[in-house]
Short mmCIF file of C-alpha atoms in Angstrom, two decimals:
data_model
loop_
_atom_site.label_atom_id
_atom_site.label_comp_id
_atom_site.label_asym_id
_atom_site.label_seq_id
_atom_site.Cartn_x
_atom_site.Cartn_y
_atom_site.Cartn_z
CA ASN S 252 54.79 89.77 97.88
CA GLY S 253 55.57 92.67 95.58
CA THR S 254 56.13 92.90 91.85
CA SER S 255 57.93 90.65 89.40
CA GLU S 256 60.98 92.93 89.60
CA GLU S 257 61.06 92.70 93.41
CA VAL S 258 60.61 88.94 93.22
CA LYS S 259 63.55 88.66 90.80
CA LYS S 260 65.74 90.62 93.25
CA ILE S 261 64.87 88.26 96.10
CA VAL S 262 65.55 85.21 93.92
CA SER S 263 68.92 86.55 92.81
CA LEU S 264 69.86 87.20 96.46
CA LEU S 265 69.01 83.58 97.27
CA ASN S 266 70.78 82.23 94.20
CA GLU S 267 74.00 83.93 95.27
CA ALA S 268 73.73 82.96 98.94
CA ASP S 269 76.28 80.64 100.48
CA VAL S 270 74.13 78.27 102.54
CA PRO S 271 74.49 74.74 103.96
CA SER S 272 73.81 71.81 101.63
CA GLU S 273 70.46 70.10 101.15
CA ASP S 274 71.37 67.30 103.55
CA VAL S 275 71.61 69.93 106.34
CA VAL S 276 68.72 72.23 105.45
CA GLU S 277 65.78 72.03 103.05
CA VAL S 278 64.84 75.47 101.71
CA VAL S 279 61.37 76.08 100.26
CA VAL S 280 60.14 79.49 99.09
CA SER S 281 56.48 80.33 98.71
CA PRO S 282 55.65 83.24 96.38
CA PRO S 283 52.09 84.25 95.45
CA TYR S 284 50.47 82.17 92.70
CA VAL S 285 51.13 84.72 89.96
CA PHE S 286 54.88 84.45 90.56
CA LEU S 287 55.20 80.68 91.10
CA LEU S 288 56.44 79.80 87.64
CA LEU S 289 58.68 82.86 87.42
CA VAL S 290 60.37 81.90 90.69
CA LYS S 291 60.56 78.23 89.74
CA SER S 292 62.25 79.12 86.43
CA LEU S 293 64.89 81.35 88.05
CA LEU S 294 65.54 79.73 91.43
CA ARG S 295 68.60 77.58 92.15
CA SER S 296 67.94 73.85 91.86
CA ASP S 297 68.64 73.00 95.50
CA PHE S 298 65.79 75.28 96.66
CA GLN S 299 62.16 74.25 96.13
CA VAL S 300 58.92 76.16 95.60
CA ALA S 301 55.61 76.03 97.48
CA ALA S 302 52.16 77.40 96.78
CA GLN S 303 50.48 79.33 99.61
CA ASN S 304 47.22 77.39 99.40
CA CYS S 305 45.16 75.00 97.26
CA TRP S 306 41.58 73.80 96.96
CA VAL S 307 40.11 71.03 99.09
CA LYS S 308 39.05 68.62 96.33
CA LYS S 309 39.29 67.87 92.62
CA GLY S 310 38.93 70.82 90.25
CA GLY S 311 35.52 72.05 89.17
CA ALA S 312 33.41 75.19 89.32
CA PHE S 313 35.31 76.88 92.16
CA THR S 314 36.09 80.26 90.61
CA GLY S 315 39.30 81.80 91.87
CA GLU S 316 40.59 78.62 93.50
CA ILE S 317 43.65 76.61 92.43
CA SER S 318 43.50 72.82 92.54
CA ALA S 319 46.17 70.48 93.85
CA GLU S 320 46.18 68.88 90.39
CA MET S 321 47.19 72.21 88.81
CA LEU S 322 50.16 72.52 91.17
CA VAL S 323 51.24 68.97 90.35
CA ASN S 324 50.88 69.75 86.64
CA LEU S 325 53.25 72.72 87.07
CA SER S 326 55.71 70.58 89.08
CA ILE S 327 55.23 72.65 92.24
CA PRO S 328 56.17 70.14 94.98
CA TRP S 329 54.96 71.90 98.14
CA VAL S 330 51.87 73.71 99.43
CA ILE S 331 51.18 75.61 102.68
CA LEU S 332 47.77 74.80 104.19
CA GLY S 333 45.88 76.06 107.24
CA HIS S 334 47.85 79.29 107.59
CA SER S 335 46.49 81.43 110.42
CA GLU S 336 45.30 84.08 107.95
CA ARG S 337 43.25 81.49 106.06
CA ARG S 338 41.74 80.34 109.36
CA ALA S 339 41.08 83.81 110.79
CA LEU S 340 40.20 85.91 107.73
CA LEU S 341 38.55 83.25 105.56
CA ASN S 342 37.05 81.20 108.40
CA GLU S 343 38.65 77.91 107.31
CA SER S 344 37.82 75.39 110.03
CA ASN S 345 40.06 72.71 111.52
CA GLU S 346 38.08 70.04 109.64
CA PHE S 347 38.26 71.90 106.32
CA THR S 348 42.03 72.25 106.78
CA GLY S 349 42.33 68.54 107.57
CA ASP S 350 40.44 67.70 104.38
CA LYS S 351 42.72 70.01 102.39
CA VAL S 352 45.86 68.41 103.78
CA ALA S 353 44.59 64.91 103.03
CA TYR S 354 43.58 65.79 99.46
CA ALA S 355 46.85 67.58 98.67
CA LEU S 356 48.80 64.56 99.95
CA SER S 357 46.65 62.20 97.88
CA GLN S 358 47.69 64.11 94.77
CA GLY S 359 51.39 63.79 95.61
CA LEU S 360 52.06 67.22 97.09
CA LYS S 361 54.13 67.77 100.22
CA VAL S 362 52.32 69.87 102.82
CA ILE S 363 53.38 72.48 105.36
CA ALA S 364 50.38 72.33 107.71
CA CYS S 365 49.97 75.28 110.09
CA VAL S 366 48.60 75.31 113.63
CA GLY S 367 48.63 78.01 116.30
CA GLU S 368 46.68 79.94 118.93
CA THR S 369 45.51 83.56 119.21
CA LEU S 370 46.62 85.86 122.03
CA GLU S 371 43.20 85.51 123.68
CA GLN S 372 43.50 81.72 123.61
CA ARG S 373 47.03 81.82 125.03
CA GLU S 374 45.99 84.15 127.86
CA SER S 375 43.11 81.80 128.65
CA GLY S 376 45.53 78.89 129.01
CA LEU S 377 44.15 77.16 125.91
CA THR S 378 47.32 76.96 123.81
CA VAL S 379 47.85 73.20 124.02
CA ALA S 380 44.15 72.41 123.62
CA VAL S 381 43.89 74.61 120.51
CA VAL S 382 46.96 73.24 118.71
CA ALA S 383 46.01 69.68 119.68
CA ALA S 384 42.53 70.13 118.17
CA GLN S 385 44.02 71.61 115.00
CA THR S 386 46.51 68.74 114.74
CA LYS S 387 43.83 66.12 115.47
CA ALA S 388 41.73 67.39 112.55
CA ILE S 389 44.71 66.63 110.30
CA ALA S 390 45.54 63.29 111.96
CA ASP S 391 41.91 62.18 111.58
CA LYS S 392 42.32 62.34 107.78
CA VAL S 393 46.01 61.50 107.34
CA ALA S 394 47.57 58.09 107.97
CA ASN S 395 50.99 58.68 106.39
CA TRP S 396 52.86 61.73 107.73
CA ALA S 397 55.98 61.27 105.59
CA ASN S 398 55.17 64.31 103.43
CA VAL S 399 53.81 66.57 106.19
CA VAL S 400 55.72 69.31 107.96
CA LEU S 401 53.86 70.77 110.95
CA ALA S 402 54.30 74.52 111.42
CA TYR S 403 53.50 76.06 114.81
CA GLU S 404 52.70 79.73 114.33
CA PRO S 405 51.41 81.57 117.40
CA VAL S 406 48.99 84.06 115.82
CA TRP S 407 49.92 86.70 118.40
CA ALA S 408 53.54 86.61 117.17
CA ILE S 409 52.93 86.95 113.42
CA GLY S 410 53.95 90.30 112.00
CA THR S 411 53.59 91.88 115.43
CA GLY S 412 57.25 91.97 116.36
CA LYS S 413 56.33 89.83 119.38
CA VAL S 414 58.16 86.55 119.34
CA ALA S 415 57.45 83.49 121.41
CA SER S 416 60.51 83.14 123.62
CA PRO S 417 62.66 80.12 122.78
CA ALA S 418 61.26 78.45 125.90
CA GLN S 419 57.65 79.19 124.86
CA ALA S 420 58.30 77.85 121.36
CA GLN S 421 60.00 74.73 122.71
CA GLU S 422 57.16 74.10 125.16
CA VAL S 423 54.50 74.03 122.42
CA HIS S 424 56.71 72.04 120.02
CA PHE S 425 57.30 69.53 122.83
CA GLU S 426 53.54 69.25 123.44
CA LEU S 427 52.87 68.80 119.72
CA ARG S 428 55.45 66.03 119.46
CA LYS S 429 54.01 64.39 122.57
CA TRP S 430 50.52 64.58 121.02
CA LEU S 431 51.82 62.93 117.84
CA ARG S 432 53.53 60.20 119.89
CA GLN S 433 50.32 59.42 121.79
CA ASN S 434 47.99 59.66 118.78
CA ALA S 435 49.99 58.83 115.66
CA GLY S 436 52.81 56.68 117.05
CA ASP S 437 56.52 56.90 117.80
CA GLU S 438 57.70 56.93 114.20
CA VAL S 439 55.50 59.89 113.24
CA ALA S 440 56.56 61.78 116.38
CA ASP S 441 60.26 61.10 115.75
CA THR S 442 60.32 61.88 112.04
CA THR S 443 57.78 64.69 111.55
CA ARG S 444 59.46 68.08 111.38
CA ILE S 445 57.80 70.71 113.56
CA ILE S 446 58.85 74.20 112.46
CA TYR S 447 58.25 77.55 114.15
CA GLY S 448 56.71 80.62 112.52
CA GLY S 449 56.19 83.97 114.22
CA SER S 450 58.44 87.01 113.72
CA VAL S 451 61.53 84.87 113.14
CA ASN S 452 64.48 87.07 112.13
CA GLY S 453 68.25 87.13 111.88
CA ALA S 454 68.58 88.20 115.50
CA ASN S 455 66.52 85.45 117.16
CA CYS S 456 66.87 82.50 114.76
CA LYS S 457 69.93 80.87 116.31
CA GLU S 458 68.52 80.70 119.81
CA LEU S 459 65.20 79.38 118.49
CA ALA S 460 66.98 76.87 116.24
CA GLY S 461 68.84 75.51 119.26
CA GLN S 462 65.63 74.34 120.94
CA HIS S 463 65.36 70.55 121.00
CA ASP S 464 61.97 70.23 119.27
CA VAL S 465 62.25 73.17 116.86
CA ASP S 466 63.15 71.65 113.48
CA GLY S 467 63.12 74.76 111.32
CA PHE S 468 61.16 77.89 110.51
CA LEU S 469 58.21 79.24 108.55
CA VAL S 470 59.52 82.73 107.79
CA GLY S 471 57.33 85.71 106.91
CA GLY S 472 58.59 89.27 106.56
CA ALA S 473 62.23 88.38 107.11
CA SER S 474 62.16 86.13 104.03
CA LEU S 475 62.04 89.29 101.90
CA LYS S 476 65.29 90.59 103.40
CA VAL S 477 68.97 89.69 103.36
CA GLU S 478 68.64 88.21 106.86
CA PHE S 479 66.70 85.29 105.37
CA VAL S 480 70.12 83.86 104.47
CA ASP S 481 71.16 84.08 108.16
CA ILE S 482 67.97 82.24 109.11
CA ILE S 483 68.78 79.46 106.62
CA LYS S 484 72.28 79.21 108.07
CA SER S 485 70.90 78.84 111.61
CA SER S 486 70.06 75.24 110.61
CA THR S 487 73.66 74.39 111.48
CA VAL S 488 73.17 75.20 115.19
CA LYS S 489 72.08 71.65 116.07
CA VAL S 490 74.51 70.02 113.64
CA SER S 491 77.50 71.64 115.32
CA SER S 492 76.29 71.28 118.90
#
């Protein structure tokens, strides 16, 4: 988002923030490609950096794409894959996303893999079926989930100001964990972090963070504001309860 000057302001806000230690909360920021190295060079050492996407296979003649190998070469540890905008606007299928996740993992990247339903799908009662199919496409290609974070982002709640209620978020996170338990085993279900993304802000983060199966957040617009620090601090809700 924004210009290099705006990015520097956000980084300095984060660098000065008083937030819980790394053993309580892992903070990863994901600027656009052109700002990755700038952010990495300025950002505090206990926060990490993620790319917003990468290509599905080894580098080659794929003009405009960035390979997983390039991210590794620049020591970028994380990448976000399968974001709803990639799926909706660029028509990236479940299978394509699964392939991307598997390839990124094979190159040593950690992956934030996104799943989520549209408003039409939710109103048709298809929420669980949709997120299960999206998760299955990843599970079909991935045996080791140690470096995967699953992000549930209801498409109808992204940038719309609509937020899934804490109960709605918990319900889908519960179903995702149950799916993992039945299809990938107890250890994967118990250890895989399932984070929520969809109009998370300073006002609703604590209640969402208190839900049993919500392990963190994928934050959009609010990550550009001071309230991002409040969202990071909401990680202590479960620790203190």
